[in-house]
PDB file of C-alpha atoms in Angstrom:
ATOM      1  CA  MET A   1     -12.698  11.587   2.772  1.00 94.00           C
ATOM      2  CA  ASP A   2     -15.362   8.905   2.647  1.00 96.00           C
ATOM      3  CA  LEU A   3     -15.513   6.662   5.696  1.00 96.00           C
ATOM      4  CA  ILE A   4     -16.593   3.016   5.797  1.00 97.00           C
ATOM      5  CA  ILE A   5     -16.705   1.474   9.270  1.00 97.00           C
ATOM      6  CA  VAL A   6     -17.325  -2.269   9.627  1.00 98.00           C
ATOM      7  CA  ASP A   7     -17.547  -4.636  12.569  1.00 97.00           C
ATOM      8  CA  ASP A   8     -14.484  -6.814  12.120  1.00 97.00           C
ATOM      9  CA  TYR A   9     -11.655  -7.892   9.845  1.00 98.00           C
ATOM     10  CA  GLU A  10     -13.778 -10.308   7.817  1.00 98.00           C
ATOM     11  CA  ALA A  11     -16.286  -7.548   7.060  1.00 98.00           C
ATOM     12  CA  LEU A  12     -13.411  -5.207   6.225  1.00 98.00           C
ATOM     13  CA  SER A  13     -12.040  -7.722   3.705  1.00 98.00           C
ATOM     14  CA  ARG A  14     -15.421  -8.063   1.998  1.00 98.00           C
ATOM     15  CA  ALA A  15     -16.020  -4.309   1.926  1.00 98.00           C
ATOM     16  CA  GLY A  16     -12.550  -3.689   0.508  1.00 98.00           C
ATOM     17  CA  ALA A  17     -13.155  -6.236  -2.237  1.00 98.00           C
ATOM     18  CA  ASP A  18     -16.521  -4.602  -2.997  1.00 98.00           C
ATOM     19  CA  TRP A  19     -14.757  -1.257  -3.372  1.00 98.00           C
ATOM     20  CA  LEU A  20     -12.095  -2.712  -5.645  1.00 98.00           C
ATOM     21  CA  VAL A  21     -14.553  -4.621  -7.819  1.00 98.00           C
ATOM     22  CA  GLU A  22     -16.462  -1.397  -8.457  1.00 98.00           C
ATOM     23  CA  ALA A  23     -13.274   0.558  -9.195  1.00 98.00           C
ATOM     24  CA  ILE A  24     -11.921  -2.109 -11.569  1.00 98.00           C
ATOM     25  CA  GLN A  25     -15.232  -2.412 -13.409  1.00 97.00           C
ATOM     26  CA  VAL A  26     -15.106   1.329 -14.053  1.00 97.00           C
ATOM     27  CA  LYS A  27     -11.558   1.022 -15.427  1.00 98.00           C
ATOM     28  CA  PRO A  28     -10.508  -2.578 -16.159  1.00 98.00           C
ATOM     29  CA  ASP A  29      -7.013  -1.518 -17.293  1.00 98.00           C
ATOM     30  CA  ALA A  30      -6.353   0.668 -14.242  1.00 98.00           C
ATOM     31  CA  ASN A  31      -2.885   1.547 -13.010  1.00 98.00           C
ATOM     32  CA  ILE A  32      -2.908   0.274  -9.432  1.00 98.00           C
ATOM     33  CA  VAL A  33      -0.313   0.547  -6.673  1.00 98.00           C
ATOM     34  CA  VAL A  34      -0.735  -2.085  -3.962  1.00 98.00           C
ATOM     35  CA  ALA A  35       0.424  -2.224  -0.367  1.00 98.00           C
ATOM     36  CA  THR A  36       1.659  -5.356   1.332  1.00 96.00           C
ATOM     37  CA  GLY A  37       1.450  -5.772   5.105  1.00 93.00           C
ATOM     38  CA  GLU A  38      -1.108  -7.861   6.972  1.00 95.00           C
ATOM     39  CA  THR A  39      -4.165  -5.595   6.757  1.00 97.00           C
ATOM     40  CA  PRO A  40      -4.913  -5.707   2.994  1.00 98.00           C
ATOM     41  CA  MET A  41      -4.306  -9.456   2.689  1.00 98.00           C
ATOM     42  CA  GLY A  42      -7.943 -10.334   3.424  1.00 98.00           C
ATOM     43  CA  VAL A  43      -9.084  -7.866   0.767  1.00 98.00           C
ATOM     44  CA  TYR A  44      -6.785  -9.488  -1.794  1.00 98.00           C
ATOM     45  CA  ARG A  45      -7.931 -13.010  -0.883  1.00 98.00           C
ATOM     46  CA  GLU A  46     -11.563 -11.980  -1.230  1.00 98.00           C
ATOM     47  CA  LEU A  47     -10.884 -10.316  -4.585  1.00 98.00           C
ATOM     48  CA  ALA A  48      -9.042 -13.413  -5.846  1.00 98.00           C
ATOM     49  CA  GLU A  49     -11.943 -15.605  -4.759  1.00 98.00           C
ATOM     50  CA  ARG A  50     -14.353 -13.443  -6.747  1.00 98.00           C
ATOM     51  CA  ARG A  51     -12.067 -13.650  -9.767  1.00 98.00           C
ATOM     52  CA  SER A  52     -12.037 -17.455  -9.456  1.00 97.00           C
ATOM     53  CA  ARG A  53     -15.841 -17.388  -9.659  1.00 97.00           C
ATOM     54  CA  GLY A  54     -15.739 -15.267 -12.798  1.00 96.00           C
ATOM     55  CA  LEU A  55     -17.183 -12.186 -11.114  1.00 96.00           C
ATOM     56  CA  ILE A  56     -14.338  -9.839 -12.066  1.00 97.00           C
ATOM     57  CA  ASP A  57     -11.610  -9.714 -14.731  1.00 97.00           C
ATOM     58  CA  THR A  58      -8.333  -8.430 -13.295  1.00 98.00           C
ATOM     59  CA  SER A  59      -6.019  -9.509 -16.119  1.00 96.00           C
ATOM     60  CA  ARG A  60      -5.807  -6.030 -17.665  1.00 98.00           C
ATOM     61  CA  LEU A  61      -4.650  -4.246 -14.520  1.00 98.00           C
ATOM     62  CA  HIS A  62      -1.229  -2.597 -14.459  1.00 98.00           C
ATOM     63  CA  VAL A  63       0.386  -3.165 -11.058  1.00 98.00           C
ATOM     64  CA  PHE A  64       3.040  -0.937  -9.511  1.00 98.00           C
ATOM     65  CA  GLU A  65       5.155  -1.922  -6.522  1.00 97.00           C
ATOM     66  CA  LEU A  66       4.720   0.431  -3.562  1.00 98.00           C
ATOM     67  CA  ASP A  67       7.956  -0.027  -1.639  1.00 97.00           C
ATOM     68  CA  ALA A  68      10.954  -2.329  -1.315  1.00 95.00           C
ATOM     69  CA  TYR A  69      13.759  -3.121   1.099  1.00 94.00           C
ATOM     70  CA  LEU A  70      17.019  -1.787  -0.299  1.00 92.00           C
ATOM     71  CA  GLY A  71      19.276  -4.444  -1.795  1.00 84.00           C
ATOM     72  CA  LEU A  72      16.916  -7.382  -1.370  1.00 85.00           C
ATOM     73  CA  PRO A  73      16.418  -9.431  -4.573  1.00 81.00           C
ATOM     74  CA  PRO A  74      12.811  -9.923  -5.737  1.00 80.00           C
ATOM     75  CA  ASP A  75      12.996 -13.717  -5.338  1.00 80.00           C
ATOM     76  CA  ASP A  76      13.807 -13.461  -1.620  1.00 83.00           C
ATOM     77  CA  ARG A  77      10.680 -14.584   0.263  1.00 77.00           C
ATOM     78  CA  ARG A  78      11.037 -11.593   2.576  1.00 83.00           C
ATOM     79  CA  SER A  79      10.985  -9.110  -0.306  1.00 91.00           C
ATOM     80  CA  LEU A  80       7.902  -6.944  -0.558  1.00 94.00           C
ATOM     81  CA  PHE A  81       7.708  -7.606  -4.287  1.00 94.00           C
ATOM     82  CA  GLY A  82       7.627 -11.344  -3.613  1.00 93.00           C
ATOM     83  CA  TRP A  83       4.845 -10.752  -1.107  1.00 94.00           C
ATOM     84  CA  ALA A  84       2.887  -8.691  -3.639  1.00 96.00           C
ATOM     85  CA  ARG A  85       3.418 -11.384  -6.253  1.00 96.00           C
ATOM     86  CA  ARG A  86       2.108 -14.177  -3.988  1.00 96.00           C
ATOM     87  CA  SER A  87      -0.843 -12.234  -2.573  1.00 97.00           C
ATOM     88  CA  PHE A  88      -2.003 -10.069  -5.485  1.00 98.00           C
ATOM     89  CA  ILE A  89      -0.227 -10.495  -8.811  1.00 98.00           C
ATOM     90  CA  GLU A  90      -0.420 -14.278  -9.223  1.00 98.00           C
ATOM     91  CA  PRO A  91      -3.883 -14.854  -7.656  1.00 98.00           C
ATOM     92  CA  LEU A  92      -5.310 -12.168  -9.929  1.00 98.00           C
ATOM     93  CA  GLY A  93      -3.588 -13.345 -13.100  1.00 98.00           C
ATOM     94  CA  ILE A  94      -1.670 -10.134 -13.802  1.00 98.00           C
ATOM     95  CA  PRO A  95       0.589 -10.552 -16.873  1.00 97.00           C
ATOM     96  CA  GLU A  96       4.300 -10.029 -16.320  1.00 96.00           C
ATOM     97  CA  ALA A  97       4.293  -7.241 -18.911  1.00 98.00           C
ATOM     98  CA  ASN A  98       1.841  -5.286 -16.736  1.00 98.00           C
ATOM     99  CA  ILE A  99       4.088  -5.124 -13.658  1.00 98.00           C
ATOM    100  CA  VAL A 100       6.372  -2.232 -12.718  1.00 97.00           C
ATOM    101  CA  ARG A 101       8.872  -3.000  -9.978  1.00 95.00           C
ATOM    102  CA  LEU A 102      10.637  -0.599  -7.680  1.00 95.00           C
ATOM    103  CA  ALA A 103      13.951  -2.319  -8.336  1.00 89.00           C
ATOM    104  CA  SER A 104      15.710  -2.156  -4.990  1.00 83.00           C
ATOM    105  CA  ASP A 105      18.342  -4.635  -6.214  1.00 81.00           C
ATOM    106  CA  ALA A 106      19.379  -2.398  -9.123  1.00 83.00           C
ATOM    107  CA  PRO A 107      23.065  -1.391  -9.288  1.00 86.00           C
ATOM    108  CA  THR A 108      22.111   2.228  -8.607  1.00 92.00           C
ATOM    109  CA  ALA A 109      19.157   2.809  -6.283  1.00 93.00           C
ATOM    110  CA  VAL A 110      18.821   6.444  -7.273  1.00 94.00           C
ATOM    111  CA  GLU A 111      18.479   5.420 -10.915  1.00 94.00           C
ATOM    112  CA  ALA A 112      15.918   2.756  -9.965  1.00 95.00           C
ATOM    113  CA  CYS A 113      13.812   5.461  -8.329  1.00 96.00           C
ATOM    114  CA  ARG A 114      14.088   7.661 -11.408  1.00 96.00           C
ATOM    115  CA  VAL A 115      13.078   4.829 -13.731  1.00 96.00           C
ATOM    116  CA  TYR A 116      10.091   3.929 -11.559  1.00 97.00           C
ATOM    117  CA  ASP A 117       8.950   7.535 -11.263  1.00 97.00           C
ATOM    118  CA  ALA A 118       9.195   7.984 -15.023  1.00 97.00           C
ATOM    119  CA  ALA A 119       7.193   4.781 -15.610  1.00 98.00           C
ATOM    120  CA  VAL A 120       4.370   5.970 -13.342  1.00 98.00           C
ATOM    121  CA  ARG A 121       4.206   9.358 -15.028  1.00 97.00           C
ATOM    122  CA  ARG A 122       4.404   7.836 -18.505  1.00 98.00           C
ATOM    123  CA  ALA A 123       1.428   5.629 -17.595  1.00 98.00           C
ATOM    124  CA  GLY A 124      -0.555   8.691 -16.536  1.00 98.00           C
ATOM    125  CA  GLY A 125      -0.302   8.215 -12.769  1.00 98.00           C
ATOM    126  CA  PHE A 126      -2.223   5.885 -10.498  1.00 98.00           C
ATOM    127  CA  ASP A 127      -5.911   5.256 -11.057  1.00 98.00           C
ATOM    128  CA  ILE A 128      -6.193   3.237  -7.835  1.00 98.00           C
ATOM    129  CA  SER A 129      -4.021   3.285  -4.737  1.00 98.00           C
ATOM    130  CA  ILE A 130      -4.452   0.625  -2.030  1.00 98.00           C
ATOM    131  CA  LEU A 131      -2.646   1.671   1.123  1.00 98.00           C
ATOM    132  CA  GLY A 132      -2.177   0.478   4.651  1.00 98.00           C
ATOM    133  CA  LEU A 133      -1.441   2.782   7.563  1.00 98.00           C
ATOM    134  CA  GLY A 134       1.910   2.481   9.288  1.00 95.00           C
ATOM    135  CA  PRO A 135       2.103   2.622  13.085  1.00 93.00           C
ATOM    136  CA  ASN A 136       3.824   6.004  12.793  1.00 95.00           C
ATOM    137  CA  GLY A 137       1.515   7.305  10.056  1.00 97.00           C
ATOM    138  CA  HIS A 138       3.672   6.363   7.100  1.00 98.00           C
ATOM    139  CA  LEU A 139       2.330   5.558   3.626  1.00 98.00           C
ATOM    140  CA  GLY A 140       4.473   3.010   1.842  1.00 97.00           C
ATOM    141  CA  PHE A 141       7.833   3.746   3.438  1.00 97.00           C
ATOM    142  CA  ASN A 142       7.309   7.512   3.416  1.00 98.00           C
ATOM    143  CA  GLU A 143       8.500   7.760   6.992  1.00 98.00           C
ATOM    144  CA  PRO A 144       7.887  10.831   9.140  1.00 98.00           C
ATOM    145  CA  PRO A 145       8.770  13.517   8.475  1.00 98.00           C
ATOM    146  CA  SER A 146       7.617  13.380   4.830  1.00 98.00           C
ATOM    147  CA  LEU A 147       6.236  16.353   2.954  1.00 98.00           C
ATOM    148  CA  PRO A 148       3.419  15.955   0.409  1.00 98.00           C
ATOM    149  CA  ASP A 149       5.786  16.645  -2.487  1.00 98.00           C
ATOM    150  CA  ALA A 150       8.349  14.031  -1.385  1.00 98.00           C
ATOM    151  CA  SER A 151       9.440  12.028  -4.415  1.00 97.00           C
ATOM    152  CA  THR A 152      10.283   8.358  -4.982  1.00 98.00           C
ATOM    153  CA  ARG A 153      13.518   7.881  -3.070  1.00 97.00           C
ATOM    154  CA  ILE A 154      15.769   5.953  -0.685  1.00 96.00           C
ATOM    155  CA  VAL A 155      14.633   6.259   2.944  1.00 97.00           C
ATOM    156  CA  ASP A 156      16.014   5.328   6.343  1.00 97.00           C
ATOM    157  CA  LEU A 157      13.508   3.206   8.226  1.00 95.00           C
ATOM    158  CA  THR A 158      12.394   4.529  11.592  1.00 94.00           C
ATOM    159  CA  PRO A 159      12.628   2.441  14.778  1.00 93.00           C
ATOM    160  CA  GLU A 160       8.818   2.073  14.691  1.00 90.00           C
ATOM    161  CA  SER A 161       8.914   0.540  11.211  1.00 92.00           C
ATOM    162  CA  ILE A 162      11.833  -1.714  12.057  1.00 92.00           C
ATOM    163  CA  LYS A 163       9.980  -2.994  15.124  1.00 90.00           C
ATOM    164  CA  SER A 164       6.749  -3.438  13.151  1.00 87.00           C
ATOM    165  CA  ASN A 165       8.511  -5.458  10.446  1.00 86.00           C
ATOM    166  CA  ALA A 166      10.652  -7.554  12.786  1.00 87.00           C
ATOM    167  CA  ARG A 167       8.100 -10.382  12.895  1.00 81.00           C
ATOM    168  CA  TYR A 168       8.721 -11.031   9.200  1.00 82.00           C
ATOM    169  CA  TRP A 169      12.485 -11.224   9.776  1.00 81.00           C
ATOM    170  CA  VAL A 170      12.698 -13.141  13.071  1.00 79.00           C
ATOM    171  CA  GLY A 171      14.248 -10.250  14.958  1.00 83.00           C
ATOM    172  CA  GLU A 172      14.789  -6.504  14.705  1.00 89.00           C
ATOM    173  CA  GLU A 173      18.533  -6.851  14.266  1.00 88.00           C
ATOM    174  CA  VAL A 174      18.197  -8.340  10.768  1.00 84.00           C
ATOM    175  CA  VAL A 175      15.532  -5.997   9.389  1.00 88.00           C
ATOM    176  CA  PRO A 176      17.022  -3.833   6.599  1.00 89.00           C
ATOM    177  CA  ARG A 177      17.639  -0.259   7.681  1.00 93.00           C
ATOM    178  CA  GLN A 178      16.868   1.322   4.312  1.00 95.00           C
ATOM    179  CA  ALA A 179      14.187   0.992   1.662  1.00 95.00           C
ATOM    180  CA  LEU A 180      12.888   2.528  -1.541  1.00 96.00           C
ATOM    181  CA  THR A 181       9.410   3.998  -1.569  1.00 98.00           C
ATOM    182  CA  CYS A 182       6.982   5.402  -4.074  1.00 98.00           C
ATOM    183  CA  GLY A 183       6.846   9.124  -3.402  1.00 98.00           C
ATOM    184  CA  MET A 184       4.149  11.023  -1.559  1.00 98.00           C
ATOM    185  CA  ASP A 185       3.666  13.151  -4.662  1.00 98.00           C
ATOM    186  CA  LEU A 186       2.584  10.134  -6.717  1.00 98.00           C
ATOM    187  CA  LEU A 187       0.423   8.599  -3.987  1.00 98.00           C
ATOM    188  CA  LEU A 188      -1.435  11.813  -3.220  1.00 98.00           C
ATOM    189  CA  SER A 189      -2.121  12.301  -6.944  1.00 98.00           C
ATOM    190  CA  ALA A 190      -3.905   8.939  -7.302  1.00 98.00           C
ATOM    191  CA  ARG A 191      -7.384   9.348  -8.726  1.00 98.00           C
ATOM    192  CA  ARG A 192      -8.886   6.982  -6.130  1.00 98.00           C
ATOM    193  CA  THR A 193      -7.370   5.810  -2.833  1.00 98.00           C
ATOM    194  CA  LEU A 194      -8.429   3.079  -0.418  1.00 98.00           C
ATOM    195  CA  LEU A 195      -6.796   3.312   3.018  1.00 98.00           C
ATOM    196  CA  VAL A 196      -7.366   0.059   4.919  1.00 98.00           C
ATOM    197  CA  VAL A 197      -6.941   0.137   8.712  1.00 98.00           C
ATOM    198  CA  SER A 198      -7.533  -2.675  11.205  1.00 98.00           C
ATOM    199  CA  GLY A 199      -6.931  -3.260  14.896  1.00 96.00           C
ATOM    200  CA  VAL A 200      -6.949  -1.332  18.137  1.00 96.00           C
ATOM    201  CA  HIS A 201      -3.208  -0.679  17.818  1.00 94.00           C
ATOM    202  CA  LYS A 202      -3.980   1.628  14.852  1.00 96.00           C
ATOM    203  CA  HIS A 203      -6.621   3.668  16.697  1.00 96.00           C
ATOM    204  CA  GLU A 204      -4.364   6.493  17.847  1.00 96.00           C
ATOM    205  CA  VAL A 205      -2.612   7.021  14.519  1.00 97.00           C
ATOM    206  CA  LEU A 206      -5.929   6.797  12.618  1.00 97.00           C
ATOM    207  CA  HIS A 207      -7.256   9.544  14.877  1.00 96.00           C
ATOM    208  CA  ARG A 208      -4.280  11.725  13.905  1.00 97.00           C
ATOM    209  CA  VAL A 209      -4.768  10.953  10.199  1.00 98.00           C
ATOM    210  CA  ILE A 210      -8.452  11.895  10.131  1.00 96.00           C
ATOM    211  CA  GLU A 211      -8.871  14.511  12.844  1.00 95.00           C
ATOM    212  CA  GLY A 212      -5.410  15.960  13.365  1.00 96.00           C
ATOM    213  CA  PRO A 213      -3.576  18.666  11.432  1.00 98.00           C
ATOM    214  CA  GLN A 214      -1.907  17.848   8.141  1.00 98.00           C
ATOM    215  CA  THR A 215       1.715  17.460   9.105  1.00 98.00           C
ATOM    216  CA  PRO A 216       4.893  15.780   7.830  1.00 98.00           C
ATOM    217  CA  ASP A 217       5.056  14.072  11.230  1.00 98.00           C
ATOM    218  CA  VAL A 218       2.014  12.010  10.141  1.00 98.00           C
ATOM    219  CA  PRO A 219       2.476  11.629   6.374  1.00 98.00           C
ATOM    220  CA  ALA A 220      -0.908   9.919   5.930  1.00 98.00           C
ATOM    221  CA  SER A 221      -2.624  13.062   7.257  1.00 98.00           C
ATOM    222  CA  TYR A 222      -2.069  14.628   3.821  1.00 98.00           C
ATOM    223  CA  LEU A 223      -4.751  12.288   2.490  1.00 98.00           C
ATOM    224  CA  GLN A 224      -7.189  14.824   3.955  1.00 98.00           C
ATOM    225  CA  SER A 225      -6.449  16.995   0.902  1.00 97.00           C
ATOM    226  CA  ALA A 226      -6.228  14.226  -1.708  1.00 98.00           C
ATOM    227  CA  SER A 227      -9.089  13.511  -4.094  1.00 95.00           C
ATOM    228  CA  ASP A 228     -11.515  10.591  -3.707  1.00 98.00           C
ATOM    229  CA  VAL A 229     -10.069   8.941  -0.599  1.00 98.00           C
ATOM    230  CA  THR A 230     -11.977   6.157   1.161  1.00 98.00           C
ATOM    231  CA  VAL A 231     -10.931   5.140   4.668  1.00 98.00           C
ATOM    232  CA  LEU A 232     -12.039   1.589   5.443  1.00 98.00           C
ATOM    233  CA  ALA A 233     -11.639   0.655   9.111  1.00 98.00           C
ATOM    234  CA  ASP A 234     -12.922  -1.950  11.528  1.00 98.00           C
ATOM    235  CA  ARG A 235     -14.462  -0.884  14.833  1.00 97.00           C
ATOM    236  CA  ALA A 236     -11.344  -1.786  16.791  1.00 96.00           C
ATOM    237  CA  ALA A 237      -9.368   0.847  14.864  1.00 97.00           C
ATOM    238  CA  TRP A 238     -12.266   3.305  14.726  1.00 94.00           C
ATOM    239  CA  GLN A 239     -13.455   3.246  18.340  1.00 87.00           C
ATOM    240  CA  GLY A 240     -14.244   6.700  19.698  1.00 71.00           C
ATOM    241  CA  LEU A 241     -13.538   8.652  16.503  1.00 67.00           C
TER     242      LEU A 241
END
């Protein structure tokens, strides 16, 4: 793992955009899987601002959805695909033909997972993976326990994830209890990974990811064995490590 530690969230957003600009310049048509959640939003805004100034061309990227609430249509404002569209896909001018959804509203969720998995493998896997760190160590919605060979699948959300996502739903009681997630096997096979972590509330789980044993109880700990992983954290998350 490479480690980049910065002072605050603004510096984290700039450093994340720097990392992405370099990675995209190396491979302008990269297959990229992108996390939603609050932490990477500053990185995406900074990248979009650089695109608006003509500093980077993102139009050839191929974007893959990371995870999705089961049964929620993509045009619902609470859907993770809608969030990815507003924060990444549209600001970066990604053509519709270059987007692969994890279709949680498909008639058969199991088939949606199979179709997504096949699309990733047909594309040659992920060149770039942008991930956040869940409060319980999940990647995407690979909830603990998740083994490194766990495939794209339907998952039951843990109480920690339901609580963490409640602010987007105005209450825990209406948060969906199931989701689809890109598998650990695909994420850990990405050629380059950026794990973005911010805030003191992520300090303990970041410690377990970097310094603890690799365990299905902290799925992100398996990044210790993945290739070309960069952990980008602010000092609030990093303190004491």
